[in-house]
Short mmCIF file of C-alpha atoms in Angstrom, two decimals:
data_model
loop_
_atom_site.label_atom_id
_atom_site.label_comp_id
_atom_site.label_asym_id
_atom_site.label_seq_id
_atom_site.Cartn_x
_atom_site.Cartn_y
_atom_site.Cartn_z
CA MET A 566 78.60 22.73 166.36
CA SER A 567 75.79 24.55 164.55
CA VAL A 568 78.17 25.37 161.71
CA ILE A 569 79.02 21.68 161.29
CA LEU A 570 75.32 20.76 161.25
CA ASP A 571 74.60 23.46 158.65
CA LYS A 572 77.34 22.05 156.41
CA ARG A 573 75.94 18.54 156.81
CA ASN A 574 72.46 19.77 155.87
CA GLN A 575 73.87 21.54 152.80
CA ASN A 576 75.64 18.34 151.71
CA LYS A 577 72.39 16.39 152.04
CA ASN A 578 70.80 18.76 149.51
CA ILE A 579 73.51 17.98 146.96
CA GLY A 580 72.29 15.19 144.72
CA LYS A 581 73.22 13.63 141.41
CA VAL A 582 73.63 15.68 138.27
CA ASP A 583 71.07 15.54 135.50
CA LEU A 584 72.50 12.63 133.50
CA GLY A 585 70.38 13.54 130.48
CA VAL A 586 72.16 16.89 130.17
CA LEU A 587 75.59 15.43 131.00
CA TYR A 588 75.41 12.60 128.47
CA THR A 589 73.99 14.87 125.77
CA ILE A 590 76.85 17.35 126.23
CA LEU A 591 79.47 14.59 126.12
CA ILE A 592 77.96 13.05 122.98
CA LEU A 593 77.80 16.42 121.22
CA LEU A 594 81.38 17.13 122.25
CA ALA A 595 82.57 13.75 120.96
CA ILE A 596 80.77 14.26 117.66
CA GLY A 597 82.25 17.74 117.43
CA VAL A 598 85.84 16.58 117.91
CA VAL A 599 85.44 13.80 115.33
CA MET A 600 83.74 16.05 112.80
CA ILE A 601 86.28 18.85 113.24
CA TYR A 602 88.99 16.39 112.30
CA SER A 603 86.98 15.09 109.35
CA ALA A 604 85.96 18.57 108.14
CA SER A 605 89.35 20.23 108.62
CA SER A 606 91.81 17.49 107.63
CA PHE A 607 92.18 18.52 103.98
CA TYR A 608 92.17 22.24 104.83
CA SER A 609 94.78 21.67 107.56
CA MET A 610 97.03 19.62 105.30
CA PHE A 611 96.84 22.23 102.55
CA HIS A 612 97.55 25.24 104.79
CA TYR A 613 99.70 23.76 107.59
CA ASN A 614 100.97 20.46 106.19
CA ASP A 615 99.34 18.72 109.16
CA SER A 616 95.93 17.07 108.77
CA MET A 617 95.49 17.06 112.57
CA PHE A 618 96.30 20.75 113.12
CA TYR A 619 92.78 21.79 114.18
CA LEU A 620 92.06 18.46 115.87
CA LYS A 621 95.01 18.92 118.22
CA LYS A 622 93.98 22.46 119.16
CA GLN A 623 90.33 21.56 119.66
CA GLY A 624 91.26 18.43 121.60
CA ILE A 625 93.35 20.46 124.06
CA MET A 626 90.55 22.98 124.54
CA ALA A 627 88.03 20.15 124.97
CA VAL A 628 90.09 18.73 127.84
CA ILE A 629 90.39 22.18 129.45
CA GLY A 630 86.66 22.71 128.99
CA LEU A 631 85.80 19.36 130.57
CA VAL A 632 88.00 20.13 133.58
CA ALA A 633 86.23 23.49 133.93
CA MET A 634 82.82 21.82 133.56
CA PHE A 635 83.49 19.22 136.26
CA PHE A 636 84.91 21.91 138.56
CA MET A 637 81.83 24.12 138.15
CA MET A 638 79.62 21.07 138.56
CA ASN A 639 80.87 20.89 142.14
CA PHE A 640 80.98 24.66 142.71
CA ASP A 641 77.85 26.01 144.42
CA TYR A 642 76.28 28.33 141.86
CA HIS A 643 75.11 30.69 144.63
CA ARG A 644 78.75 31.68 145.17
CA LEU A 645 78.72 33.23 141.69
CA LYS A 646 76.61 36.08 143.07
CA LYS A 647 79.64 37.66 144.73
CA ILE A 648 81.82 37.72 141.63
CA THR A 649 79.14 38.56 139.05
CA PRO A 650 79.41 42.38 139.36
CA LYS A 651 83.20 42.10 139.01
CA LEU A 652 82.87 39.91 135.93
CA LEU A 653 80.45 42.41 134.41
CA ILE A 654 82.95 45.23 134.89
CA ILE A 655 85.89 43.16 133.60
CA THR A 656 84.12 42.34 130.34
CA ILE A 657 83.99 46.02 129.35
CA PRO A 658 87.78 46.55 128.94
CA LEU A 659 88.02 43.08 127.36
CA LEU A 660 85.46 44.05 124.72
CA ILE A 661 87.29 47.32 124.10
CA ALA A 662 90.72 45.63 123.97
CA VAL A 663 89.87 43.76 120.76
CA PHE A 664 90.14 47.03 118.82
CA PHE A 665 93.87 47.15 119.56
CA PHE A 666 94.48 43.85 117.75
CA PRO A 667 94.51 43.10 114.02
CA ALA A 668 91.21 42.35 112.33
CA VAL A 669 90.45 38.78 111.24
CA ASN A 670 88.28 38.49 108.12
CA GLY A 671 87.35 42.15 108.48
CA ALA A 672 86.16 41.89 112.09
CA LYS A 673 87.88 42.74 115.37
CA ARG A 674 86.61 40.13 117.80
CA TRP A 675 89.74 38.54 119.24
CA ILE A 676 92.47 39.35 121.75
CA GLN A 677 95.55 37.67 120.30
CA LEU A 678 98.60 36.88 122.41
CA GLY A 679 101.18 34.81 120.61
CA GLY A 680 99.53 31.67 119.32
CA LEU A 681 96.56 32.06 121.66
CA SER A 682 93.38 34.01 121.02
CA PHE A 683 90.40 34.91 123.19
CA GLN A 684 86.98 36.13 122.08
CA PRO A 685 85.47 38.31 124.85
CA SER A 686 81.98 38.31 123.32
CA GLU A 687 81.69 34.58 124.09
CA LEU A 688 82.21 35.36 127.78
CA THR A 689 80.00 38.45 127.68
CA LYS A 690 76.78 36.65 126.76
CA TYR A 691 77.05 34.42 129.85
CA VAL A 692 78.13 37.25 132.16
CA VAL A 693 75.03 39.21 131.12
CA VAL A 694 72.90 36.17 132.01
CA LEU A 695 74.63 35.88 135.40
CA PHE A 696 73.90 39.53 136.16
CA LEU A 697 70.30 39.41 134.94
CA ALA A 698 69.58 36.32 137.06
CA LEU A 699 71.09 37.98 140.13
CA SER A 700 69.40 41.35 139.68
CA ILE A 701 65.97 40.09 138.62
CA ASP A 702 65.93 37.74 141.60
CA ILE A 703 66.51 40.75 143.88
CA LYS A 704 63.96 42.94 142.10
CA GLY A 705 61.15 40.39 142.36
CA ASP A 706 57.74 41.72 141.33
CA GLY A 707 59.34 45.04 140.41
CA ILE A 708 60.01 43.50 137.00
CA LYS A 709 56.35 44.15 136.14
CA ASP A 710 56.94 47.90 135.98
CA PHE A 711 58.08 48.98 132.51
CA TRP A 712 60.36 51.94 133.31
CA THR A 713 62.00 50.58 136.46
CA GLY A 714 61.66 46.86 135.76
CA ILE A 715 62.14 46.34 132.02
CA VAL A 716 64.01 49.35 130.66
CA PRO A 717 67.09 49.16 132.96
CA TYR A 718 67.78 45.56 131.91
CA LEU A 719 67.27 46.33 128.25
CA ALA A 720 69.65 49.28 128.62
CA LEU A 721 72.32 47.17 130.31
CA SER A 722 72.06 44.33 127.78
CA GLY A 723 71.87 46.88 124.98
CA PHE A 724 75.11 48.48 126.17
CA PHE A 725 77.02 45.20 125.98
CA ALA A 726 75.30 44.25 122.74
CA ALA A 727 76.42 47.59 121.28
CA LEU A 728 80.04 46.90 122.24
CA VAL A 729 79.81 43.49 120.59
CA LEU A 730 78.11 45.02 117.55
CA ALA A 731 80.99 47.48 117.19
CA GLU A 732 83.22 44.42 116.69
CA LYS A 733 81.08 43.57 113.64
CA ASN A 734 79.45 40.71 115.49
CA LEU A 735 75.72 41.21 114.99
CA SER A 736 74.98 37.55 115.73
CA ILE A 737 76.28 37.52 119.33
CA ALA A 738 74.74 40.96 119.93
CA ALA A 739 71.40 39.57 118.78
CA ILE A 740 71.78 36.51 121.03
CA ILE A 741 72.37 38.76 124.04
CA MET A 742 69.16 40.68 123.36
CA ILE A 743 67.10 37.57 122.54
CA VAL A 744 68.14 35.83 125.77
CA THR A 745 67.46 39.04 127.72
CA PHE A 746 63.95 39.11 126.27
CA ILE A 747 63.42 35.45 127.24
CA LEU A 748 64.54 36.07 130.84
CA LEU A 749 62.35 39.15 131.17
CA PHE A 750 59.39 37.13 129.88
CA ILE A 751 59.79 34.14 132.20
CA SER A 752 60.54 36.36 135.21
CA GLY A 753 57.09 37.95 135.01
CA GLY A 754 57.44 40.94 132.70
CA LYS A 755 54.06 42.06 131.41
CA ILE A 756 53.11 40.76 127.97
CA LYS A 757 51.85 44.16 126.84
CA HIS A 758 55.27 45.65 127.61
CA LEU A 759 57.35 42.87 126.10
CA PHE A 760 55.32 42.11 122.99
CA GLY A 761 53.73 45.50 122.56
CA ILE A 762 56.82 47.68 123.00
CA VAL A 763 60.06 45.75 123.46
CA LEU A 764 59.76 43.16 120.68
CA PRO A 765 58.72 45.63 117.94
CA THR A 766 61.54 47.95 119.03
CA LEU A 767 64.15 45.18 118.92
CA LEU A 768 62.97 44.03 115.50
CA THR A 769 63.10 47.60 114.18
CA LEU A 770 66.63 48.04 115.50
CA ALA A 771 67.70 44.71 113.99
CA ILE A 772 66.38 45.73 110.57
CA PHE A 773 68.08 49.12 110.89
CA PHE A 774 71.48 47.60 111.74
CA ILE A 775 71.19 45.05 108.94
CA PHE A 776 70.49 47.63 106.26
CA SER A 777 72.79 50.33 107.66
CA SER A 778 75.86 48.21 106.85
CA ASP A 779 76.87 47.35 103.29
CA TYR A 780 78.12 43.85 104.08
CA ARG A 781 75.07 43.00 106.22
CA ARG A 782 72.72 44.32 103.56
CA ALA A 783 74.56 42.24 100.95
CA ARG A 784 74.15 39.14 103.10
CA MET A 785 70.43 39.78 103.44
CA LEU A 786 69.92 40.26 99.72
CA ASN A 787 72.05 37.23 98.85
CA PHE A 788 70.10 35.13 101.34
CA ILE A 789 67.00 35.79 99.25
CA ASP A 790 68.79 34.76 96.04
CA PRO A 791 72.33 33.44 96.69
CA TRP A 792 72.79 32.50 93.01
CA LYS A 793 72.63 36.17 92.08
CA ASP A 794 76.22 36.47 93.34
CA ALA A 795 77.25 32.81 93.34
CA ALA A 796 80.97 33.59 93.31
CA GLY A 797 80.75 36.31 95.96
CA ASP A 798 78.43 36.76 98.93
CA GLY A 799 76.27 33.80 97.97
CA TYR A 800 79.18 31.38 97.56
CA GLN A 801 79.29 29.89 101.07
CA LEU A 802 75.54 29.26 101.25
CA ILE A 803 75.51 27.62 97.82
CA GLN A 804 78.37 25.30 98.85
CA SER A 805 76.33 24.43 101.93
CA PHE A 806 73.39 23.50 99.70
CA TYR A 807 75.67 21.30 97.59
CA ALA A 808 77.00 19.55 100.69
CA LEU A 809 73.57 18.90 102.21
CA GLY A 810 72.15 17.78 98.87
CA SER A 811 75.04 15.41 98.18
CA GLY A 812 74.61 13.72 101.55
CA GLY A 813 71.10 12.50 100.92
CA ILE A 814 69.59 10.24 103.57
CA THR A 815 72.61 8.25 104.73
CA GLY A 816 75.52 10.49 103.64
CA LEU A 817 78.68 9.83 101.65
CA GLY A 818 80.45 8.35 104.66
CA LEU A 819 82.65 9.75 107.42
CA GLY A 820 85.62 11.56 105.89
CA GLN A 821 84.20 11.43 102.36
CA SER A 822 83.03 15.04 102.00
CA ARG A 823 83.88 16.71 98.70
CA GLN A 824 82.96 20.24 99.75
CA LYS A 825 85.63 20.26 102.45
CA THR A 826 88.35 20.01 99.80
CA LEU A 827 88.68 23.81 99.62
CA TYR A 828 85.21 24.38 98.15
CA MET A 829 83.66 25.29 101.50
CA PRO A 830 85.61 28.13 103.19
CA GLU A 831 86.84 26.97 106.61
CA PRO A 832 84.47 23.94 106.73
CA HIS A 833 85.30 23.25 110.40
CA ASN A 834 83.78 26.53 111.58
CA ASP A 835 80.24 27.89 111.33
CA PHE A 836 79.22 25.64 108.40
CA ILE A 837 80.35 22.34 109.89
CA PHE A 838 76.72 21.22 110.02
CA SER A 839 76.65 21.12 106.22
CA ILE A 840 79.71 18.81 106.25
CA ILE A 841 77.89 16.61 108.77
CA GLY A 842 74.95 16.52 106.38
CA GLU A 843 77.21 15.58 103.48
CA GLU A 844 79.08 12.82 105.31
CA LEU A 845 76.39 11.48 107.65
CA GLY A 846 73.32 12.49 105.66
CA LEU A 847 69.88 13.41 106.92
CA ILE A 848 70.22 10.75 109.62
CA GLY A 849 73.29 12.47 111.04
CA CYS A 850 71.62 15.89 110.92
CA LEU A 851 68.52 14.56 112.70
CA LEU A 852 70.75 13.00 115.35
CA ILE A 853 72.38 16.38 116.05
CA ILE A 854 69.01 18.15 116.12
CA SER A 855 67.58 15.47 118.44
CA LEU A 856 70.49 15.88 120.85
CA PHE A 857 69.91 19.63 121.04
CA ILE A 858 66.18 19.06 121.58
CA ILE A 859 66.99 16.69 124.46
CA PHE A 860 69.39 19.24 125.93
CA ILE A 861 66.81 22.05 125.71
CA TRP A 862 64.12 19.86 127.28
CA ARG A 863 66.34 18.80 130.16
CA GLY A 864 67.68 22.34 130.60
CA VAL A 865 64.17 23.78 130.84
CA ARG A 866 63.26 20.98 133.25
CA ILE A 867 66.19 21.94 135.48
CA ALA A 868 65.08 25.58 135.37
CA ILE A 869 61.51 24.70 136.32
CA LYS A 870 62.60 22.50 139.23
CA ALA A 871 65.45 24.68 140.52
CA LYS A 872 65.11 25.39 144.22
CA ASP A 873 65.18 29.19 143.93
CA THR A 874 64.42 31.99 141.48
CA TYR A 875 68.09 32.73 140.94
CA GLY A 876 68.71 29.11 139.89
CA LYS A 877 65.63 29.10 137.64
CA LEU A 878 66.72 32.24 135.79
CA LEU A 879 70.34 31.12 135.54
CA ALA A 880 69.41 27.70 134.19
CA MET A 881 66.97 29.17 131.69
CA GLY A 882 69.49 31.77 130.54
CA ILE A 883 72.26 29.20 130.00
CA THR A 884 69.89 26.83 128.21
CA SER A 885 68.57 29.66 126.04
CA ILE A 886 72.04 30.69 124.86
CA ILE A 887 72.79 27.17 123.60
CA ALA A 888 69.29 26.78 122.13
CA VAL A 889 69.32 30.11 120.27
CA GLN A 890 72.82 29.51 118.89
CA ALA A 891 71.96 26.00 117.68
CA ILE A 892 68.73 27.17 116.05
CA ILE A 893 70.43 30.11 114.31
CA ASN A 894 73.35 27.97 113.11
CA ILE A 895 71.09 25.28 111.63
CA ALA A 896 68.85 27.93 110.07
CA VAL A 897 71.83 29.66 108.44
CA VAL A 898 73.37 26.45 107.08
CA THR A 899 70.04 25.33 105.60
CA GLY A 900 69.36 28.73 104.04
CA SER A 901 66.44 29.52 106.35
CA MET A 902 67.93 32.86 107.42
CA PRO A 903 70.75 35.20 106.31
CA VAL A 904 74.33 34.04 106.77
CA THR A 905 75.74 35.12 110.11
CA GLY A 906 78.72 33.99 112.14
CA VAL A 907 77.16 31.85 114.85
CA PRO A 908 79.07 28.63 115.64
CA MET A 909 77.26 25.42 116.49
CA PRO A 910 77.72 24.85 120.25
CA PHE A 911 80.14 22.02 121.16
CA ILE A 912 80.65 21.09 117.50
CA SER A 913 82.08 24.04 115.54
CA TYR A 914 85.79 24.76 115.91
CA GLY A 915 86.63 27.46 118.44
CA GLY A 916 88.57 27.16 121.68
CA THR A 917 87.10 30.17 123.49
CA SER A 918 83.54 29.18 122.67
CA LEU A 919 84.07 25.55 123.66
CA VAL A 920 85.72 26.22 127.02
CA ILE A 921 83.20 28.89 128.03
CA ASN A 922 80.22 26.79 126.90
CA LEU A 923 81.46 23.79 128.88
CA THR A 924 82.07 25.98 131.93
CA ALA A 925 78.47 27.19 131.67
CA MET A 926 77.34 23.57 131.41
CA GLY A 927 79.07 22.94 134.73
CA ILE A 928 76.94 25.70 136.29
CA LEU A 929 73.79 24.18 134.79
CA LEU A 930 74.71 20.74 136.12
CA ASN A 931 75.39 22.19 139.57
CA ILE A 932 71.90 23.70 139.56
CA SER A 933 70.52 20.25 138.69
CA ARG A 934 72.40 18.77 141.68
CA GLN A 935 70.60 21.12 144.04
CA ILE A 936 67.06 20.33 142.93
CA GLU A 937 65.07 19.42 146.01
CA SER A 938 64.84 15.65 146.42
CA ASP A 939 61.06 15.67 146.54
CA VAL A 940 60.77 17.11 143.01
CA ARG A 941 63.35 14.92 141.27
#
């Protein structure tokens, strides 16, 4: 009888999802599917004789991702605690496995089986957040100690970031460390430790890794003056400038991009925001930015109002991943930072990224369902 009553009490605590987050995700996803078709149609026809080649693939992954999101929306996020250590262990062989598959564009980031591919680094960034939320919740005030509270988490995140970095994926490695820093900060890590020791160390390491690699150093130097090598390393950024400049305020119209006609390399991927700017103009770009701002605001709100520390950290970590990726992508496309391979969440082409991001959104929405009724 007591078990039945406990279940009834648990059900009473389950409320409605945060509609602000849900609608924002669905709108971004819809825009992404439409723009992938628009951006990739010419490229797809030229390479595959099918203008809908990428639309079909992204559409299938969008459906799978939505199913995963709605499942996780109804899956109590506290049950993730049991499987988190296992997920953390599983990601290690997955990250190593990519080295046994052919490189794509000079980087080994994918496990390829037939016509399917999987990018373990996309999963890793969320698994690290799951583990940090679980462990920091257990540690409590112990996070205030530098050697036993801060260093172990930096070491763990650094280990996974190093595996990702070995795949020539500095961007995802950086996201892992940035989100780790954010979680350590909001969980009560001392400012003198984080800003006096950790941040300068991370910045020093980032500069070292950038200039220790020829292709990363070239990207940095071309970011400063892309026209110095307009036909080489600066080519993609210059095409992005042309696209954004051509769009003006209102854009050339949906489907009317000129840069997507084989001027912009793979326009449906990391630089899809520039195609949005060309076709939908400044208005379209501001709409995308506004949607991400709304998502970040609602995500932080969920984190603040979550009923326990684990939920707060998990919600903040998930929100931070999307926020950091969106900010980096927009900064790269607009020439505000060096070119790096960070896709725009929900919009850039990529099945692994889309499904995993939508699954994470399901977790975030489940946290929002369990906000205590008196703080809604």
